[in-house]
CSV table of C-alpha atoms and ligand atoms in Angstrom, one decimal:
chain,number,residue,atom,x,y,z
A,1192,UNK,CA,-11.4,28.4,-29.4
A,1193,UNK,CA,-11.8,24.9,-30.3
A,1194,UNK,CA,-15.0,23.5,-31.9
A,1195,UNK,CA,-16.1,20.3,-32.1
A,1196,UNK,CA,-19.3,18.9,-32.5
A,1197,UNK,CA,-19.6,16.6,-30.0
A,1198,UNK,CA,-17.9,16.9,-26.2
A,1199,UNK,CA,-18.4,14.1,-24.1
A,1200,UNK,CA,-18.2,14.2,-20.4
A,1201,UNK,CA,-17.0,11.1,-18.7
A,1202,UNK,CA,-14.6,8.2,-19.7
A,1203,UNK,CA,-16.6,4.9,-18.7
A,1204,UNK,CA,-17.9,2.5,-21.2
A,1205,UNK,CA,-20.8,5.2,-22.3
A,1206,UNK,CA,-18.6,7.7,-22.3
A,1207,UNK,CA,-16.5,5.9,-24.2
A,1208,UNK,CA,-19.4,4.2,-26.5
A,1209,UNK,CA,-20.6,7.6,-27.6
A,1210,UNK,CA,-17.3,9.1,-28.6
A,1211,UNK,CA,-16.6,5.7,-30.8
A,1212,UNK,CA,-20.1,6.0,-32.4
A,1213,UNK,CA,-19.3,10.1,-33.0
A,1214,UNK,CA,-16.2,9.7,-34.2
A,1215,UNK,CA,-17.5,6.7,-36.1
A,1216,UNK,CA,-20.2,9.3,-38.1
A,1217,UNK,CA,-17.4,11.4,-39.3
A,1218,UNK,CA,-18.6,13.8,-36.5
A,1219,UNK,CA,-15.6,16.1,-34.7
A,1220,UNK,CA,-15.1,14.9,-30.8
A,1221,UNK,CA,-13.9,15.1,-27.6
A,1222,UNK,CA,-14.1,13.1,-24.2
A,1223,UNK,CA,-13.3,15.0,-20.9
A,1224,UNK,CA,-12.4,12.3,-18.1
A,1225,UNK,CA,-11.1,14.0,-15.0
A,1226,UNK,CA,-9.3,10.8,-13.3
A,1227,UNK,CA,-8.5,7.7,-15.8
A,1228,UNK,CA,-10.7,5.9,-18.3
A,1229,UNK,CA,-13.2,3.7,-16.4
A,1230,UNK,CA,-11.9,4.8,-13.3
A,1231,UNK,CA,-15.8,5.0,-12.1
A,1232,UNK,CA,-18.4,2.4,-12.2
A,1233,UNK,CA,-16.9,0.6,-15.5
A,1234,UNK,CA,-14.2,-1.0,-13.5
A,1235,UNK,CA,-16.4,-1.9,-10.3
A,1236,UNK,CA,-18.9,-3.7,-12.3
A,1237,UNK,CA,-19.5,-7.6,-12.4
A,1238,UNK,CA,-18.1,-8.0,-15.7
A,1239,UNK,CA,-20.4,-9.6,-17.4
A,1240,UNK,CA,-21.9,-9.1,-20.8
A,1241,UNK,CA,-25.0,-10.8,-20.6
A,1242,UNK,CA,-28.4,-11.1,-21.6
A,1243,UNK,CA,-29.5,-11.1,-18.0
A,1244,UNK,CA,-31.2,-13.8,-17.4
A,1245,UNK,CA,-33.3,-12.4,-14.1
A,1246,UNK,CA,-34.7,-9.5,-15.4
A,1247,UNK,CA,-37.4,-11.9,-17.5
A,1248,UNK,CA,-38.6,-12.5,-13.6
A,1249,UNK,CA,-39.9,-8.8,-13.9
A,1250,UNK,CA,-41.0,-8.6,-17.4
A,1251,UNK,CA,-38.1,-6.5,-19.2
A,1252,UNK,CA,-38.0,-8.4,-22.4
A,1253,UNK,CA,-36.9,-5.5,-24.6
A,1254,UNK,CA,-34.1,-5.1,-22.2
A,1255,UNK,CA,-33.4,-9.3,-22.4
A,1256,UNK,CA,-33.4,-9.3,-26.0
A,1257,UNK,CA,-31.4,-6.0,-27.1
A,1258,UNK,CA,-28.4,-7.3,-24.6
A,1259,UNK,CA,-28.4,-10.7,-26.0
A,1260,UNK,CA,-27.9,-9.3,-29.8
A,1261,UNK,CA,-25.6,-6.7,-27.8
A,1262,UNK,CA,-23.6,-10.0,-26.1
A,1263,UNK,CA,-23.8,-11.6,-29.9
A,1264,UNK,CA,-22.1,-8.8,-31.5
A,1265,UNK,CA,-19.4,-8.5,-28.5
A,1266,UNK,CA,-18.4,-12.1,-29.2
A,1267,UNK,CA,-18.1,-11.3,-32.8
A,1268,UNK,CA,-16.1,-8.0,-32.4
A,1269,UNK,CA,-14.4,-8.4,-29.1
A,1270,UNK,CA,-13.5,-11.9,-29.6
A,1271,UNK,CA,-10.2,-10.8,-27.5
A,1272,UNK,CA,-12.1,-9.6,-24.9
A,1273,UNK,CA,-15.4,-11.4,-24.1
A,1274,UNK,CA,-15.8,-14.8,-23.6
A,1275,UNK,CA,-18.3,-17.0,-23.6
A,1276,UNK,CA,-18.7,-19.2,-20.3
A,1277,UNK,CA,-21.1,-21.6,-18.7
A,1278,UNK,CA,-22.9,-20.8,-15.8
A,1279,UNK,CA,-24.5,-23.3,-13.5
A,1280,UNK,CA,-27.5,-22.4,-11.5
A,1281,UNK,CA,-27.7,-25.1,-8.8
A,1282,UNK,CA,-31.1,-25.9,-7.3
A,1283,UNK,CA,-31.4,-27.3,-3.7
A,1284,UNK,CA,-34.2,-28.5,-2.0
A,1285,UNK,CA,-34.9,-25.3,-0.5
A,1286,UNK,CA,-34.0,-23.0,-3.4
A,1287,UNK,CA,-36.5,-20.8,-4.2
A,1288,UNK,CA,-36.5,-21.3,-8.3
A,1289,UNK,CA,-37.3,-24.5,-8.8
A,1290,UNK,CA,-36.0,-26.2,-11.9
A,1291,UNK,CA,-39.2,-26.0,-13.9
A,1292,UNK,CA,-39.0,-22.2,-13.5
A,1293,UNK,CA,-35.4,-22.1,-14.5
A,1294,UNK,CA,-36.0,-24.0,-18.1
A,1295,UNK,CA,-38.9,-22.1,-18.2
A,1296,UNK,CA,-36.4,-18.5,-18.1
A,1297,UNK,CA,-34.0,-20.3,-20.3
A,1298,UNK,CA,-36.3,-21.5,-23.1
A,1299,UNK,CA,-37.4,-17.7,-23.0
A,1300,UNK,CA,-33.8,-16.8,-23.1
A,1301,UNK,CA,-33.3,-18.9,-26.0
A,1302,UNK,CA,-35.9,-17.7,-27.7
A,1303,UNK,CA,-35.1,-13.7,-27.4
A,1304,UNK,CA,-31.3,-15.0,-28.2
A,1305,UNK,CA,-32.8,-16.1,-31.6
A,1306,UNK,CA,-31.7,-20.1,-31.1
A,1307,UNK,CA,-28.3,-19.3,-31.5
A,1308,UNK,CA,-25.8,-22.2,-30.7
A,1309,UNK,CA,-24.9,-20.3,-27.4
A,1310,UNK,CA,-28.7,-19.8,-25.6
A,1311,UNK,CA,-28.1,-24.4,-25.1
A,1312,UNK,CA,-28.6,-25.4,-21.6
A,1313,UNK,CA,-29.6,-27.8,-19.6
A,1314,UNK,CA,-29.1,-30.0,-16.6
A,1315,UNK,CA,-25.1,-31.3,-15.8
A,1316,UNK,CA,-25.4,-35.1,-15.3
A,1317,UNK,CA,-24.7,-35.8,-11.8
A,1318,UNK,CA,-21.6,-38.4,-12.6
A,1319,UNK,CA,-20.2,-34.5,-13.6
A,1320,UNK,CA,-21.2,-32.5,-10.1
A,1321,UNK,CA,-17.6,-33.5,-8.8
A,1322,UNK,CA,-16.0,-31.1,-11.5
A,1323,UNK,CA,-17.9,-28.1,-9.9
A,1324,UNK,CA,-15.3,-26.6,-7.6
A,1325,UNK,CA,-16.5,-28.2,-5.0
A,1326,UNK,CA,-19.8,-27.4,-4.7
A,1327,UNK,CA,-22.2,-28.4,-1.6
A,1328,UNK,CA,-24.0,-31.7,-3.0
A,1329,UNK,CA,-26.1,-31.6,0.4
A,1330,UNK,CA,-29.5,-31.6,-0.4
A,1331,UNK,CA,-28.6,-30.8,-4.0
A,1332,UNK,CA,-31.4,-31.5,-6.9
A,1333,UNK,CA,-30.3,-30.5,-10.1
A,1334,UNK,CA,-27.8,-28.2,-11.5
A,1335,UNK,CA,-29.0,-26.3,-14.8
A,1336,UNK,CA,-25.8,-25.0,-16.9
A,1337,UNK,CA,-26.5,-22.5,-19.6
A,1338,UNK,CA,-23.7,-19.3,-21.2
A,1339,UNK,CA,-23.7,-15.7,-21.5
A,1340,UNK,CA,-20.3,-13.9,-21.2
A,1341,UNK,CA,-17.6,-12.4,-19.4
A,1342,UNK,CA,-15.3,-9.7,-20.0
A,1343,UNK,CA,-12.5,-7.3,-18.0
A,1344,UNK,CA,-14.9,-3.9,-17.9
A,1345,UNK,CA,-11.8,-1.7,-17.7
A,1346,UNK,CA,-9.9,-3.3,-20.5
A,1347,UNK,CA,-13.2,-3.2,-22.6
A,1348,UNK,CA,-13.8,0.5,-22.2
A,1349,UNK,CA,-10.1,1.3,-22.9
A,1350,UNK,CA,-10.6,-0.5,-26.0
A,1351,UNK,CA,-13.4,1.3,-27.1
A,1352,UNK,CA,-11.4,4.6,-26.2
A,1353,UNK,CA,-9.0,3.5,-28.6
A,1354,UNK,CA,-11.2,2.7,-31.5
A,1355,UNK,CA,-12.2,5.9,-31.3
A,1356,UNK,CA,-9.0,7.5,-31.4
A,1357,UNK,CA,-8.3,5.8,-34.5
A,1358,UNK,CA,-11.3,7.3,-36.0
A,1359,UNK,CA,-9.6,10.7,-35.5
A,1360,UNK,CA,-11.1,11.5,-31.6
A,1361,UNK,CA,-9.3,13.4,-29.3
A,1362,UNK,CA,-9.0,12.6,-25.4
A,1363,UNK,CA,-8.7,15.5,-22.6
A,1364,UNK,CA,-7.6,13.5,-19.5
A,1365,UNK,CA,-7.2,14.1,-16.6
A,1366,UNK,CA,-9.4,16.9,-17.3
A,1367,UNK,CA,-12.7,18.2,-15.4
A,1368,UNK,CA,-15.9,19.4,-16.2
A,1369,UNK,CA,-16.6,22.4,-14.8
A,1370,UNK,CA,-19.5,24.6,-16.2
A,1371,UNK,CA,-21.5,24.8,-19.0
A,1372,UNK,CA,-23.5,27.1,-20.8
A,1373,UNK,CA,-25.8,26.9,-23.3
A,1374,UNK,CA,-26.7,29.1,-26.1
A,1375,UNK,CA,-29.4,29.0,-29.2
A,1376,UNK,CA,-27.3,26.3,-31.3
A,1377,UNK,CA,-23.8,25.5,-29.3
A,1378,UNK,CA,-22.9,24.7,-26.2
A,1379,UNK,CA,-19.9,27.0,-24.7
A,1380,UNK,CA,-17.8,24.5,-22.4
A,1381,UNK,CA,-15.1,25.0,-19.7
A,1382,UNK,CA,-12.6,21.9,-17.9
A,1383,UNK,CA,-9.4,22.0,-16.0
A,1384,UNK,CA,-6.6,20.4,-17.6
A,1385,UNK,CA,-3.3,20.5,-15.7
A,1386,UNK,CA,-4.5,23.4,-13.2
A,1387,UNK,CA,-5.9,25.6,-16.6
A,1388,UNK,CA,-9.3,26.2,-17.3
A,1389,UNK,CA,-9.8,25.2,-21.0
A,1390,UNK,CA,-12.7,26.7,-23.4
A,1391,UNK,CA,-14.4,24.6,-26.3
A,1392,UNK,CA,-17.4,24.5,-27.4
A,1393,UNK,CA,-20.4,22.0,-29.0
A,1394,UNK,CA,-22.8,21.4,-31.2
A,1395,UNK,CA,-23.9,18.7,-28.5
A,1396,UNK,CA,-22.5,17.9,-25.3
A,1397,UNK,CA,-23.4,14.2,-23.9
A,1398,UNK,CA,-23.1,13.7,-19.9
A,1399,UNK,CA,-21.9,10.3,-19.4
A,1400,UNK,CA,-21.0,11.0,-16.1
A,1401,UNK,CA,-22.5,8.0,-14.6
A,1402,UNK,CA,-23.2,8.3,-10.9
A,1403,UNK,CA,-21.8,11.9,-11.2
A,1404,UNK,CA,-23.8,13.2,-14.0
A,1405,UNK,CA,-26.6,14.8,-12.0
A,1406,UNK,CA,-23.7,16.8,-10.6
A,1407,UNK,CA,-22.4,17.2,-14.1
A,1408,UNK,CA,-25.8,18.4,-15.3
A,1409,UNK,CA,-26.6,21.1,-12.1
A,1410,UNK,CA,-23.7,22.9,-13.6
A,1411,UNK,CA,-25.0,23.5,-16.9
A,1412,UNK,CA,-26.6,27.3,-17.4
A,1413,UNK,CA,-29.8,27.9,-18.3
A,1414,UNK,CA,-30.7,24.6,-16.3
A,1415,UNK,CA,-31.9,22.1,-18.0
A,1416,UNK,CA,-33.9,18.9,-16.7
A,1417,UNK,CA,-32.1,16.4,-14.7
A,1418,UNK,CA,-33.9,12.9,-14.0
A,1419,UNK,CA,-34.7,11.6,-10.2
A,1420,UNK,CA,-32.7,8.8,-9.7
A,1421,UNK,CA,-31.8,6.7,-7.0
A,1422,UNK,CA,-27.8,5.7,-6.5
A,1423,UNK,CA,-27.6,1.9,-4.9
A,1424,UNK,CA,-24.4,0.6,-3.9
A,1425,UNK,CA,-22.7,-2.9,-5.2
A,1426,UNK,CA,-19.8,-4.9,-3.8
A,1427,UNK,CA,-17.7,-7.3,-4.5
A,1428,UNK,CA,-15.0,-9.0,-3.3
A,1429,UNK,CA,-11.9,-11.5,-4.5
A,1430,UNK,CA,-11.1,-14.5,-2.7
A,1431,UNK,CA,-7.7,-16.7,-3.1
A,1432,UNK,CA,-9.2,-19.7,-3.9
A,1433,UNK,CA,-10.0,-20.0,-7.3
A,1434,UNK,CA,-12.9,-21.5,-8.8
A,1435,UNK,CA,-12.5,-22.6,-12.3
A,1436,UNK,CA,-15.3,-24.5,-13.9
A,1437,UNK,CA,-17.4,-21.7,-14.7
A,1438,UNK,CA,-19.5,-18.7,-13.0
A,1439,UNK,CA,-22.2,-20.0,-9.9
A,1440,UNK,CA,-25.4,-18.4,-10.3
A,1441,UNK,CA,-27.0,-18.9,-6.3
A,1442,UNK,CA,-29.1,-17.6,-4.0
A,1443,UNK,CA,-27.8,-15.8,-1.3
A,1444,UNK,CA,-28.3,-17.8,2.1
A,1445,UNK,CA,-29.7,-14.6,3.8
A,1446,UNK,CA,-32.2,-12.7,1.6
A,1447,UNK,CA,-32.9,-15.3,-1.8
A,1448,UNK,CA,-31.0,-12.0,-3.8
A,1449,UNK,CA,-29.0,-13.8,-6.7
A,1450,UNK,CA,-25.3,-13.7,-6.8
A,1451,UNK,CA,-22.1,-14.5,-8.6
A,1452,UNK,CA,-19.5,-16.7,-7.6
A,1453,UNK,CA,-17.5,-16.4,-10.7
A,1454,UNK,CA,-13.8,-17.5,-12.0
A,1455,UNK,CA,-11.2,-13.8,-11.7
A,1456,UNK,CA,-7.3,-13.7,-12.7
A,1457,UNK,CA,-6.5,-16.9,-10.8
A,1458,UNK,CA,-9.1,-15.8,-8.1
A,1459,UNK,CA,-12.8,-15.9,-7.3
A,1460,UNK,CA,-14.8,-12.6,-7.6
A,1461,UNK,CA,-18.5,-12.7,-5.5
A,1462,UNK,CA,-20.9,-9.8,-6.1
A,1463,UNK,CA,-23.2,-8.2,-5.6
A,1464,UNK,CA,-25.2,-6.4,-3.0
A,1465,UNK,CA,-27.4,-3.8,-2.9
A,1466,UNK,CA,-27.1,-1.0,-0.6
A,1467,UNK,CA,-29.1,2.5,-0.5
A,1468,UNK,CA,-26.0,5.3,-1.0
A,1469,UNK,CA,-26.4,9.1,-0.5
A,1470,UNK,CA,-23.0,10.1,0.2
A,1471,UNK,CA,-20.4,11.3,-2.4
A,1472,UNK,CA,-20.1,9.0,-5.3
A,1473,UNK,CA,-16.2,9.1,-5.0
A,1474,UNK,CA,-16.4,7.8,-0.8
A,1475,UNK,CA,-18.4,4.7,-2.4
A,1476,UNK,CA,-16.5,1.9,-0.6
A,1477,UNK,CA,-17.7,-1.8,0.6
A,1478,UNK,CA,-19.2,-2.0,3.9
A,1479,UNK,CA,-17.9,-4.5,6.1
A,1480,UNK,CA,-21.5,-6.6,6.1
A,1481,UNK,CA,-21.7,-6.2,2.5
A,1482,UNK,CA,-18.2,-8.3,2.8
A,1483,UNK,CA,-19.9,-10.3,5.2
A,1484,UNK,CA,-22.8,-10.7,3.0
A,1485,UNK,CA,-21.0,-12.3,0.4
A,1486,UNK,CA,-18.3,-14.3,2.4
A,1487,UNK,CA,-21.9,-16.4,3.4
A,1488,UNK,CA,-22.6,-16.8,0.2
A,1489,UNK,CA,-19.1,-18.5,-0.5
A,1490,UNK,CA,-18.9,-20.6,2.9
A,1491,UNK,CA,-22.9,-21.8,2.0
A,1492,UNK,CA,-22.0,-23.1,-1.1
A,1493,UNK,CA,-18.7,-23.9,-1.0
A,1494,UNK,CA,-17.7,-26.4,1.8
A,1495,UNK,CA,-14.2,-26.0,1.1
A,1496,UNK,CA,-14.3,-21.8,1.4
A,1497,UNK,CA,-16.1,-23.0,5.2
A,1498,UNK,CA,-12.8,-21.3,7.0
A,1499,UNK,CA,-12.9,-17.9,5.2
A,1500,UNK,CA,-13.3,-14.6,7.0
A,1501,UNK,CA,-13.4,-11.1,6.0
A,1502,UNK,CA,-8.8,-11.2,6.5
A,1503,UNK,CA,-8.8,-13.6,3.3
A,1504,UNK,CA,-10.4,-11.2,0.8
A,1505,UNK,CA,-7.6,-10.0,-1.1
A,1506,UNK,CA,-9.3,-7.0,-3.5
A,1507,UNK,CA,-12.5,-5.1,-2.9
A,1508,UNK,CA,-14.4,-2.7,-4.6
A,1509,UNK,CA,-17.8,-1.2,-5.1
A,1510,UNK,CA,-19.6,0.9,-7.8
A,1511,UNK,CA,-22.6,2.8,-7.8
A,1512,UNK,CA,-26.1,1.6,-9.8
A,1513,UNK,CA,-27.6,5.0,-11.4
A,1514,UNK,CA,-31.2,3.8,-11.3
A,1515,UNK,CA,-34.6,5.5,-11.7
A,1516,UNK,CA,-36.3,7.3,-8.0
A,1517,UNK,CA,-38.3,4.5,-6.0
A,1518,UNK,CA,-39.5,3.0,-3.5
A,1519,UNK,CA,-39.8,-0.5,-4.5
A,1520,UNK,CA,-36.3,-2.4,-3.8
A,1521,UNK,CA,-33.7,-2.0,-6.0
A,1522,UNK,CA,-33.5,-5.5,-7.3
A,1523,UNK,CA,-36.7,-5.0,-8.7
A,1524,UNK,CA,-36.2,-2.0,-10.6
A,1525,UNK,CA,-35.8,-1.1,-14.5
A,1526,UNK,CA,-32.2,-1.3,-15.9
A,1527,UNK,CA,-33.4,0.6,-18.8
A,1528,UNK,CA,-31.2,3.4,-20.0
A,1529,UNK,CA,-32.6,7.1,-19.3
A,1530,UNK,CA,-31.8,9.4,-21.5
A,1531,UNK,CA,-32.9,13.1,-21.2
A,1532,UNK,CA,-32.4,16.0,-23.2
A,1533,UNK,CA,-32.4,19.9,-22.8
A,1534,UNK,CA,-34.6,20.2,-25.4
A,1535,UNK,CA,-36.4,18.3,-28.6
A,1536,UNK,CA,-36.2,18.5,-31.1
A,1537,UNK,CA,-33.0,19.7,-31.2
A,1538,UNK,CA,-30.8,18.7,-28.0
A,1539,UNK,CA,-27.9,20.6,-26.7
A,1540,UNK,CA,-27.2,18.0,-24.4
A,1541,UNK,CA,-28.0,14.6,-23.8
A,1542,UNK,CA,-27.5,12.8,-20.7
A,1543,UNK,CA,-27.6,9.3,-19.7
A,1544,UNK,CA,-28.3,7.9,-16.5
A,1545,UNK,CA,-27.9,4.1,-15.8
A,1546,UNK,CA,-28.0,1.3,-18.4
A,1547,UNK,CA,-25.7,-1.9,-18.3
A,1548,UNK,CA,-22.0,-2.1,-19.3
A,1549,UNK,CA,-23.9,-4.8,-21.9
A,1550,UNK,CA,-25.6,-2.1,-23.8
A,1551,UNK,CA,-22.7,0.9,-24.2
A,1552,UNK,CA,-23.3,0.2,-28.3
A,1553,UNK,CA,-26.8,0.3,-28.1
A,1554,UNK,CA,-26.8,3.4,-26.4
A,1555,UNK,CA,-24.5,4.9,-28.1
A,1556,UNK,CA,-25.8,4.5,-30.9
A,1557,UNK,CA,-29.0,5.5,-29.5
A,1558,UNK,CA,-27.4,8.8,-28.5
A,1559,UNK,CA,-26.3,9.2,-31.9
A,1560,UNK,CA,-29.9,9.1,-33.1
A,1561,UNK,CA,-31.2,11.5,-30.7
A,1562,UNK,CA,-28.8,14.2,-31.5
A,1563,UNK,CA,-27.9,13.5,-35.1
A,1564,UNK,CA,-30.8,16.7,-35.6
A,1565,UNK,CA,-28.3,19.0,-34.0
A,1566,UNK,CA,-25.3,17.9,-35.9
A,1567,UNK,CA,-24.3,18.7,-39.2
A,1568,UNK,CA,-24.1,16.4,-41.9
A,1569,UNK,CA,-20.9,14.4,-42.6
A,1570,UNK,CA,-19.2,11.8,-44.3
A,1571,UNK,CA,-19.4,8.2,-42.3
A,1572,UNK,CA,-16.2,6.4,-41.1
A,1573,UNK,CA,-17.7,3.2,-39.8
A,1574,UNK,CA,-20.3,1.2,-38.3
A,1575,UNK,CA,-19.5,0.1,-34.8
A,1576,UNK,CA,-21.2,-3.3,-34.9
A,1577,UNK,CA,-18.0,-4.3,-37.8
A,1578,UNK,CA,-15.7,-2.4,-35.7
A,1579,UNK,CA,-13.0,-4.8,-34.2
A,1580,UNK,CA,-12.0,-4.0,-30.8
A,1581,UNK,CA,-8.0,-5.6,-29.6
A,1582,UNK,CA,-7.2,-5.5,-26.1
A,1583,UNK,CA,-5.2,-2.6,-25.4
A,1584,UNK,CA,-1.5,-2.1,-24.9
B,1697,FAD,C1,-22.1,-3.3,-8.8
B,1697,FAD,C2,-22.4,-3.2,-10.2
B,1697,FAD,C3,-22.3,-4.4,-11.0
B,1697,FAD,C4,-22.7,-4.3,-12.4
B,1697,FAD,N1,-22.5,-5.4,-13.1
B,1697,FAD,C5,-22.8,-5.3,-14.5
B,1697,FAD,C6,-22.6,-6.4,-15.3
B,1697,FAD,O1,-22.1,-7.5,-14.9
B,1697,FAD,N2,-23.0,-6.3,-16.6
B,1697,FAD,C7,-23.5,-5.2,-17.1
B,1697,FAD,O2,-23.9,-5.2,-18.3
B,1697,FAD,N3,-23.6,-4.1,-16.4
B,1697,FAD,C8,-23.3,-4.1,-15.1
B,1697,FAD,N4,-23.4,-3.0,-14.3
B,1697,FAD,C9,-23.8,-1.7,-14.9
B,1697,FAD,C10,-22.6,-1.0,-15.6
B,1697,FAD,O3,-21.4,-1.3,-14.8
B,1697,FAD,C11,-22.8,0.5,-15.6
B,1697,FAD,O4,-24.0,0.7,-16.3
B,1697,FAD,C12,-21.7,1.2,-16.4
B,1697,FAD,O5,-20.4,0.8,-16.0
B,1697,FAD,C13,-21.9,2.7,-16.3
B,1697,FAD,O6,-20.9,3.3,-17.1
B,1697,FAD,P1,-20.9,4.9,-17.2
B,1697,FAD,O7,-20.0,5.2,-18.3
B,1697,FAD,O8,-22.3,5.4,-17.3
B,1697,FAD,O9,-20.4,5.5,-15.8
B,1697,FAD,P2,-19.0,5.4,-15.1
B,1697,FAD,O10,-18.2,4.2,-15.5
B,1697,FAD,O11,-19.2,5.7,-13.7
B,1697,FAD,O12,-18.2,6.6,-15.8
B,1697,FAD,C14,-18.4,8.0,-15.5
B,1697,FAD,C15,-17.1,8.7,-15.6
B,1697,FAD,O13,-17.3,10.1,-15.5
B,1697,FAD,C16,-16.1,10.7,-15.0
B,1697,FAD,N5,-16.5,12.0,-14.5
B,1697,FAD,C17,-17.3,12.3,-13.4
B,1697,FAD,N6,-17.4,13.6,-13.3
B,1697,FAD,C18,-16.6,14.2,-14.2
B,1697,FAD,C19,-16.2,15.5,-14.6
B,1697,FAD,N7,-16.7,16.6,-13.9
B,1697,FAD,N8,-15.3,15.7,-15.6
B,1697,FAD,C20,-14.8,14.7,-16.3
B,1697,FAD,N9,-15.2,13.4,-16.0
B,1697,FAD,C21,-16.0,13.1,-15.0
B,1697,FAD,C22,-15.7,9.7,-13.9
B,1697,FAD,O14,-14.4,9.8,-13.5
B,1697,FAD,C23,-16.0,8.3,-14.6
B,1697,FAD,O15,-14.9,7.8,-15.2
B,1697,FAD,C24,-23.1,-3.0,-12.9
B,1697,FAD,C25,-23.1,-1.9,-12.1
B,1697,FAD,C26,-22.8,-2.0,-10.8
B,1697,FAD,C27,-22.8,-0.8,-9.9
């Protein structure tokens, strides 16, 4: 029977993140994904690799600051693959952040993003409002421009998939998790591959399942702890009319939520919403209001989108937000990353639950940390931070 040290479960960007960063550390590793590499939430995402700029509003500055250094390292590494791009919050009369409160977020922005030539904004001039796509000047006050950055999630992840494979990783896909079972210093694990049921087994096995990893982790033996968490729907949808300037930042028309508006392939791509899910994280699928939802977002702010109905969106998609039980709404909650083990100090497995597509390095390499006491010692490859990443074949 094969052993490795590490066996990760799940090929989205964490999945993917932790294999680099094992393989990376000279450790021995395999990823199991059952359908394709970010065929879950890290192609359903809003591709962006940002600092997020809202959660300041509810106090998560260690989150702020770790993506921006996280958005900073992808436009060193991933130079092929993220882009910087302005972003234009426009402030109406009756929008609810006024432009005081915006600089005010910004200048903090700045300030966690160290200075650096990208964390500029400002207001665009108003001889310059006719270059925004045609966006509603009625009752318009200011429009604030600042950057953070904007990838292809899918692309991204299969890039990190590769880097890791370079490094001497191996890949089992399509193949699914089934069991688990753990005993004083291993993990003994079983998938399917191709209709077999496979054997390997573990010095650690990470569950990077995303919204299925609770599933994952019920079917490890003796149980082990799995984290409440809450799963929260997103949509988006892709419109024919292209917007080009840069990515809208606005406040939805019905509810004050923020949403994208935001340049896609030739296309526009509007996300996202926020809807309670309990079903099957593989039915996840956009409801026709959430389409609705964001088709008024479009026809508010852009006069010329004023004919659209739900028979012009020409791609759909939703994911699934892993976040922490609560009661409060999710747009308030923490994006923080959870990360639970079977045991300290030395984990058998390590799950994680949530985070942002921003932070799969961060993670990563905080996974690495957490279970480096359950791994033996070996010579290091790489650091992932000077890793480059090329868009994939
Ligand atoms: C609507 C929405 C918008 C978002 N926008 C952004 C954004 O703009 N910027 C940002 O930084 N973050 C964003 N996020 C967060 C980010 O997308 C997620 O945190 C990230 O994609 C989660 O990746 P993951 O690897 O944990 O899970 P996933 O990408 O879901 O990967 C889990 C994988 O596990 C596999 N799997 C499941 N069960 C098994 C099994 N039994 N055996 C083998 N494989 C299995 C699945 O097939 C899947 O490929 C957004 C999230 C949502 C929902």
């Amino acid at each position: 029977m094969k052993q490795y040290d590490v066996v990760v479960v799940g090929g989205g960007i964490h999945g993917a993140g932790v294999l680099q960063a094992a393989a990376a550390a000279g450790h021995s590793t395999l990823l199991i994904e059952r359908l394709g590499l970010a065929s879950g939430t890290s192609s359903r995402s809003s591709k962006l690799i940002h600092g997020g700029l809202r959660y300041l509003e509810s106090g998560q500055f260690a989150l702020v600051r770790e993506s921006l250094r996280e958005r900073a390292i992808h436009l060193r590494i991933a130079a092929e693959l993220v882009e910087l791009k302005p972003f234009f919050i426009p402030v109406y009369r009756d929008t609810r952040r006024r432009p005081w409160q915006l600089k005010l977020g910004l200048w903090m922005y700045a300030l966690l993003g160290g200075f650096d030539a990208s964390t500029r904004f400002g207001a665009v001039p108003k001889r310059e409002w006719p270059s925004l796509d045609g966006l509603k000047t009625q009752g318009l006050e200011a429009v604030i421009r600042y950057h953070d950055a904007q990838t292809d999630d899918a692309l991204l992840t299969r890039a990190v998939v590769q880097s890791a494979l370079s490094l001497g990783a191996e890949l089992a896909m399509p193949a699914s998790f089934t069991r688990a079972t753990l005993t004083e210093d291993a993990v003994a694990v079983v998938y399917d591959q191709n209709g077999s049921s496979m054997e390997c087994t573990a010095r650690v096995l990470v569950n990077a399942a995303g919204p299925w990893a609770p599933h994952v982790g019920g079917a490890i033996q003796p149980a082990i702890p799995i984290p409440d968490v809450d799963l929260v729907q997103g949509a988006h949808i892709v419109l024919p009319f292209p917007v080009t300037a840069g990515i809208y930042y606005v406040e939805s028309p019905t509810d004050g939520r923020a949403v994208f508006v935001m340049p896609w392939h030739g296309a526009t791509l509007i996300g996202t919403t926020e809807t309670p899910y309990r079903g099957e994280p593989d039915k996840v699928h956009p409801l026709p209001e959430e389409e609705e939802y964001l088709l008024a977002v479009a026809r508010h702010y852009f006069p010329d989108f004023g004919h659209l109905t739900r028979e012009h969106i020409t791609q759909r998609f939703a994911g699934l937000r892993v976040l922490p039980a609560a009661t409060q709404a999710a747009f308030d909650r923490s994006r923080e990353t959870i990360f639970t083990a079977d045991r300290e100090p030395k984990p058998r497995v390590l799950g994680i639950y949530g985070g942002k597509l921003t932070g799969w390095r961060a993670a990563a390499a905080h996974v690495l940390e957490r279970i480096s006491v359950s791994l033996p010692a070996r010579p290091r490859r790489a650091a992932t931070d000077q890793l480059i990443l090329r868009r994939p074949l």
